[in-house]
Short mmCIF file of C-alpha atoms in Angstrom, two decimals:
data_model
loop_
_atom_site.label_atom_id
_atom_site.label_comp_id
_atom_site.label_asym_id
_atom_site.label_seq_id
_atom_site.Cartn_x
_atom_site.Cartn_y
_atom_site.Cartn_z
CA ASN A 105 0.07 0.12 0.05
CA ALA A 106 1.18 3.40 -0.93
CA GLY A 107 1.65 5.90 1.78
CA VAL A 108 1.11 9.73 1.65
CA MET A 109 2.89 11.00 -1.45
CA GLN A 110 4.12 14.60 -1.64
CA ASN A 111 5.75 16.26 -4.57
CA PRO A 112 8.03 18.01 -5.37
CA ARG A 113 10.20 16.81 -2.48
CA HIS A 114 12.30 19.94 -2.87
CA LEU A 115 11.24 23.22 -4.43
CA VAL A 116 13.28 26.39 -4.82
CA ARG A 117 11.50 29.61 -5.87
CA ARG A 118 12.70 33.06 -6.17
CA ARG A 119 10.96 35.77 -4.26
CA GLY A 120 7.57 36.80 -5.84
CA GLN A 121 6.92 33.34 -7.48
CA GLU A 122 4.26 30.93 -7.03
CA ALA A 123 4.75 27.60 -5.06
CA ARG A 124 2.46 24.67 -5.69
CA LEU A 125 2.77 21.71 -3.33
CA ARG A 126 0.94 18.31 -3.83
CA CYS A 127 -0.36 15.65 -1.68
CA SER A 128 -1.99 12.26 -2.51
CA PRO A 129 -3.52 10.86 0.62
CA VAL A 130 -3.34 7.07 1.51
CA LYS A 131 -5.94 5.35 -0.76
CA GLY A 132 -9.18 5.47 1.15
CA HIS A 133 -8.37 8.44 3.28
CA SER A 134 -10.62 11.46 2.93
CA HIS A 135 -8.99 13.69 5.26
CA VAL A 136 -6.08 15.67 4.41
CA TYR A 137 -4.24 18.16 6.81
CA TRP A 138 -1.26 20.46 5.96
CA TYR A 139 1.39 21.33 8.34
CA ARG A 140 4.56 23.79 8.34
CA GLN A 141 7.75 23.19 9.93
CA LEU A 142 10.06 26.12 10.08
CA PRO A 143 13.77 25.34 10.83
CA GLU A 144 14.47 24.09 14.29
CA GLU A 145 10.62 24.13 15.25
CA GLY A 146 7.98 21.80 15.65
CA LEU A 147 5.00 21.52 13.37
CA LYS A 148 2.29 24.03 13.14
CA PHE A 149 -1.18 23.17 11.81
CA MET A 150 -2.24 25.10 8.55
CA VAL A 151 -5.25 23.72 7.18
CA TYR A 152 -7.66 20.83 7.19
CA LEU A 153 -9.64 19.61 4.26
CA GLN A 154 -12.00 16.98 3.16
CA LYS A 155 -12.85 16.42 -0.54
CA GLU A 156 -14.15 19.72 -2.09
CA ASN A 157 -14.51 21.31 1.62
CA ILE A 158 -11.95 23.20 3.61
CA ILE A 159 -13.04 22.43 7.14
CA ASP A 160 -10.57 24.42 9.19
CA GLU A 161 -8.03 26.90 7.81
CA SER A 162 -7.54 28.61 11.10
CA GLY A 163 -3.75 27.96 10.62
CA MET A 164 -3.31 29.47 7.40
CA PRO A 165 -1.87 32.84 6.87
CA LYS A 166 -4.44 35.37 5.64
CA GLU A 167 -2.88 36.31 2.53
CA ARG A 168 -0.88 34.38 -0.31
CA PHE A 169 -1.84 30.88 0.90
CA SER A 170 -4.54 28.86 -0.20
CA ALA A 171 -5.52 25.11 -0.21
CA GLU A 172 -7.82 22.71 -2.00
CA PHE A 173 -8.56 19.01 -2.14
CA PRO A 174 -10.74 18.60 -5.37
CA LYS A 175 -12.94 15.63 -6.19
CA GLU A 176 -10.37 14.09 -8.25
CA GLY A 177 -6.63 14.38 -7.88
CA PRO A 178 -4.36 15.59 -5.16
CA SER A 179 -4.65 18.33 -2.55
CA ILE A 180 -2.64 21.31 -3.37
CA LEU A 181 -1.18 24.02 -0.99
CA ARG A 182 -0.65 27.12 -3.04
CA ILE A 183 1.60 29.92 -2.11
CA GLN A 184 1.65 33.14 -4.13
CA GLN A 185 4.29 35.69 -4.27
CA VAL A 186 6.58 33.86 -1.96
CA VAL A 187 8.92 35.44 0.59
CA ARG A 188 12.05 34.27 2.27
CA GLY A 189 10.02 33.71 5.47
CA ASP A 190 7.99 30.94 3.54
CA SER A 191 11.05 28.90 3.40
CA ALA A 192 10.12 25.68 5.49
CA ALA A 193 9.18 21.97 4.93
CA TYR A 194 5.49 21.35 4.38
CA PHE A 195 4.06 18.22 5.61
CA CYS A 196 0.76 16.79 4.28
CA ALA A 197 -1.05 13.89 6.53
CA SER A 198 -4.14 12.12 5.83
CA SER A 199 -6.44 10.08 8.04
CA ARG A 200 -9.64 8.00 7.62
CA LEU A 201 -13.11 9.28 8.05
CA SER A 202 -13.60 10.44 11.66
CA GLN A 203 -16.88 9.39 13.59
CA GLY A 204 -18.05 12.15 15.67
CA SER A 205 -15.30 13.13 18.12
CA TRP A 206 -13.28 9.95 17.39
CA ALA A 207 -10.60 10.30 14.74
CA TYR A 208 -7.98 8.35 13.40
CA GLU A 209 -4.25 8.29 13.36
CA GLN A 210 -2.70 10.62 10.84
CA TYR A 211 -0.01 9.53 8.54
CA PHE A 212 2.56 11.76 7.15
CA GLY A 213 4.04 12.15 3.87
CA PRO A 214 7.77 12.82 3.20
CA GLY A 215 7.34 16.60 3.08
CA THR A 216 8.03 19.23 0.49
CA ARG A 217 11.19 21.40 1.39
CA LEU A 218 10.67 24.87 0.02
CA THR A 219 13.73 27.11 -0.19
CA VAL A 220 12.94 30.81 -1.33
CA THR A 221 16.06 32.66 -2.73
CA GLU B 132 -5.28 28.38 22.92
CA LEU B 133 -3.76 24.67 23.45
CA LYS B 134 -0.31 24.84 24.47
CA VAL B 135 2.07 21.65 24.42
CA GLU B 136 5.22 21.89 26.11
CA GLN B 137 7.97 19.16 26.17
CA ASN B 138 10.93 18.71 28.19
CA PRO B 139 13.74 18.66 27.95
CA LEU B 140 14.22 20.06 24.62
CA PHE B 141 17.55 18.68 24.07
CA LEU B 142 18.73 15.27 25.72
CA SER B 143 22.13 13.91 25.42
CA MET B 144 22.61 10.59 26.88
CA GLN B 145 24.84 7.53 26.93
CA GLU B 146 24.13 3.98 25.70
CA GLY B 147 22.68 1.89 28.03
CA LYS B 148 21.09 4.68 30.16
CA ASN B 149 17.31 5.32 30.89
CA TYR B 150 15.65 8.54 30.71
CA THR B 151 12.10 10.17 30.46
CA ILE B 152 10.77 12.85 28.13
CA TYR B 153 7.73 14.78 29.39
CA CYS B 154 5.01 16.19 27.40
CA ASN B 155 2.49 18.60 29.36
CA TYR B 156 -0.59 20.03 27.64
CA SER B 157 -2.89 22.79 28.87
CA THR B 158 -6.58 21.63 27.75
CA THR B 159 -8.50 18.63 28.12
CA SER B 160 -7.69 15.82 25.81
CA ASP B 161 -8.09 12.21 25.58
CA ARG B 162 -5.91 11.67 22.50
CA LEU B 163 -2.14 11.97 22.45
CA TYR B 164 0.48 10.96 19.90
CA TRP B 165 4.19 10.49 20.02
CA TYR B 166 6.26 10.92 16.72
CA ARG B 167 9.70 10.44 15.74
CA GLN B 168 11.43 12.45 13.24
CA ASP B 169 15.05 11.74 11.84
CA PRO B 170 16.88 14.88 10.32
CA GLY B 171 15.51 15.87 6.99
CA LYS B 172 12.90 13.13 7.17
CA SER B 173 9.22 12.80 7.85
CA LEU B 174 7.39 11.93 10.96
CA GLU B 175 6.99 8.43 12.03
CA SER B 176 4.25 7.49 14.31
CA LEU B 177 5.33 5.73 17.50
CA PHE B 178 2.30 5.60 19.84
CA VAL B 179 -1.29 6.65 19.88
CA LEU B 180 -2.74 7.10 23.69
CA LEU B 181 -6.46 7.22 23.55
CA SER B 182 -7.63 6.96 27.30
CA ASN B 183 -6.37 7.70 30.91
CA GLY B 184 -3.66 5.59 32.10
CA ALA B 185 -2.99 4.17 28.63
CA VAL B 186 0.33 2.50 28.53
CA LYS B 187 2.00 1.44 25.49
CA GLN B 188 5.46 -0.22 24.77
CA GLU B 189 7.58 -0.91 21.77
CA GLY B 190 11.04 -2.07 22.13
CA ARG B 191 13.08 0.21 24.42
CA LEU B 192 10.20 3.06 24.30
CA MET B 193 7.32 3.14 26.50
CA ALA B 194 4.66 5.96 26.60
CA SER B 195 1.99 6.57 29.16
CA LEU B 196 -0.82 9.11 29.50
CA ASP B 197 -2.35 10.56 32.39
CA THR B 198 -5.25 12.81 31.38
CA LYS B 199 -5.94 14.06 34.78
CA ALA B 200 -2.50 15.58 35.09
CA ARG B 201 -2.57 16.41 31.38
CA LEU B 202 1.09 14.77 31.14
CA SER B 203 2.45 12.16 28.89
CA THR B 204 5.78 10.68 29.19
CA LEU B 205 8.01 8.68 26.89
CA HIS B 206 10.27 6.44 28.82
CA ILE B 207 13.64 5.28 27.09
CA THR B 208 15.23 2.20 28.58
CA ALA B 209 18.71 1.10 27.97
CA ALA B 210 19.07 3.44 25.08
CA VAL B 211 21.16 2.75 21.84
CA HIS B 212 22.52 5.05 19.09
CA ASP B 213 19.73 4.24 16.72
CA LEU B 214 17.27 5.88 19.00
CA SER B 215 19.00 9.48 18.31
CA ALA B 216 16.10 11.45 16.75
CA THR B 217 13.96 14.30 17.25
CA TYR B 218 10.58 13.05 19.27
CA PHE B 219 7.40 15.18 19.22
CA CYS B 220 4.17 14.71 21.15
CA ALA B 221 1.05 16.13 19.64
CA VAL B 222 -2.50 16.58 20.94
CA VAL B 223 -6.00 16.85 19.95
CA PRO B 224 -8.35 18.83 22.28
CA LEU B 225 -11.41 17.19 23.54
CA SER B 226 -13.38 20.05 22.00
CA GLU B 227 -12.29 19.13 18.66
CA THR B 228 -15.46 17.44 17.07
CA SER B 229 -14.99 18.27 13.49
CA GLY B 230 -11.66 16.87 12.93
CA SER B 231 -8.25 16.05 14.50
CA ARG B 232 -5.68 18.70 13.87
CA LEU B 233 -2.81 18.13 16.01
CA THR B 234 -1.03 20.62 18.07
CA PHE B 235 2.65 19.71 18.52
CA GLY B 236 5.13 20.23 21.34
CA GLU B 237 8.51 21.86 20.31
CA GLY B 238 10.21 18.48 20.20
CA THR B 239 12.87 16.85 22.11
CA GLN B 240 16.19 16.36 20.32
CA LEU B 241 17.84 13.16 21.65
CA THR B 242 21.39 12.18 20.99
CA VAL B 243 22.61 8.72 22.27
CA ASN B 244 26.45 8.80 22.51
CA PRO B 245 28.21 5.26 22.39
#
């Protein structure tokens, strides 16, 4: 069984360019989460999506960042007009359907390491 | 706002010794996770603790959860070099009914010296 797939694994962008990060969840998982890890720090939640719905985006910066999880295809985290402070590792995680307040374990992808020059 | 604090943040220990990493959190929760991260790599799930008093063991690692004290511990027995990594605990608040976004501690960077 394939785990969570992320691509690209490494991405270099100049300031002002756009970055697109892709995440394919574990087969059968309908929940996707994005986290950001700045150098030497822990992971910070960004956004939680189900198919075609954003459930919780409370961790997303208000500007330049957006995320989607279409009916078909991977989840995309999009960063417009990147700045040096966006340099970080971006991890995607997926889980199975949660029932009420009971939620299943999250499986993490290998991450995309974004470097803004 | 949920706060998750780990200590120590840095731990250097000799092979064969025992030590405990602590994870305190600030709100009611009955779900706590421990992850391991090697440099430049993703997170590997170690333990899922889902109830008060839960104890799980895998090899030289044992994790426990005390929901009343809002404390989890990760105990290392007879450490070996292969355990060198950063260990994160992560919590889901009890109030989270629509999902399970994780709030992570700062991580404990463990170095096991021969």
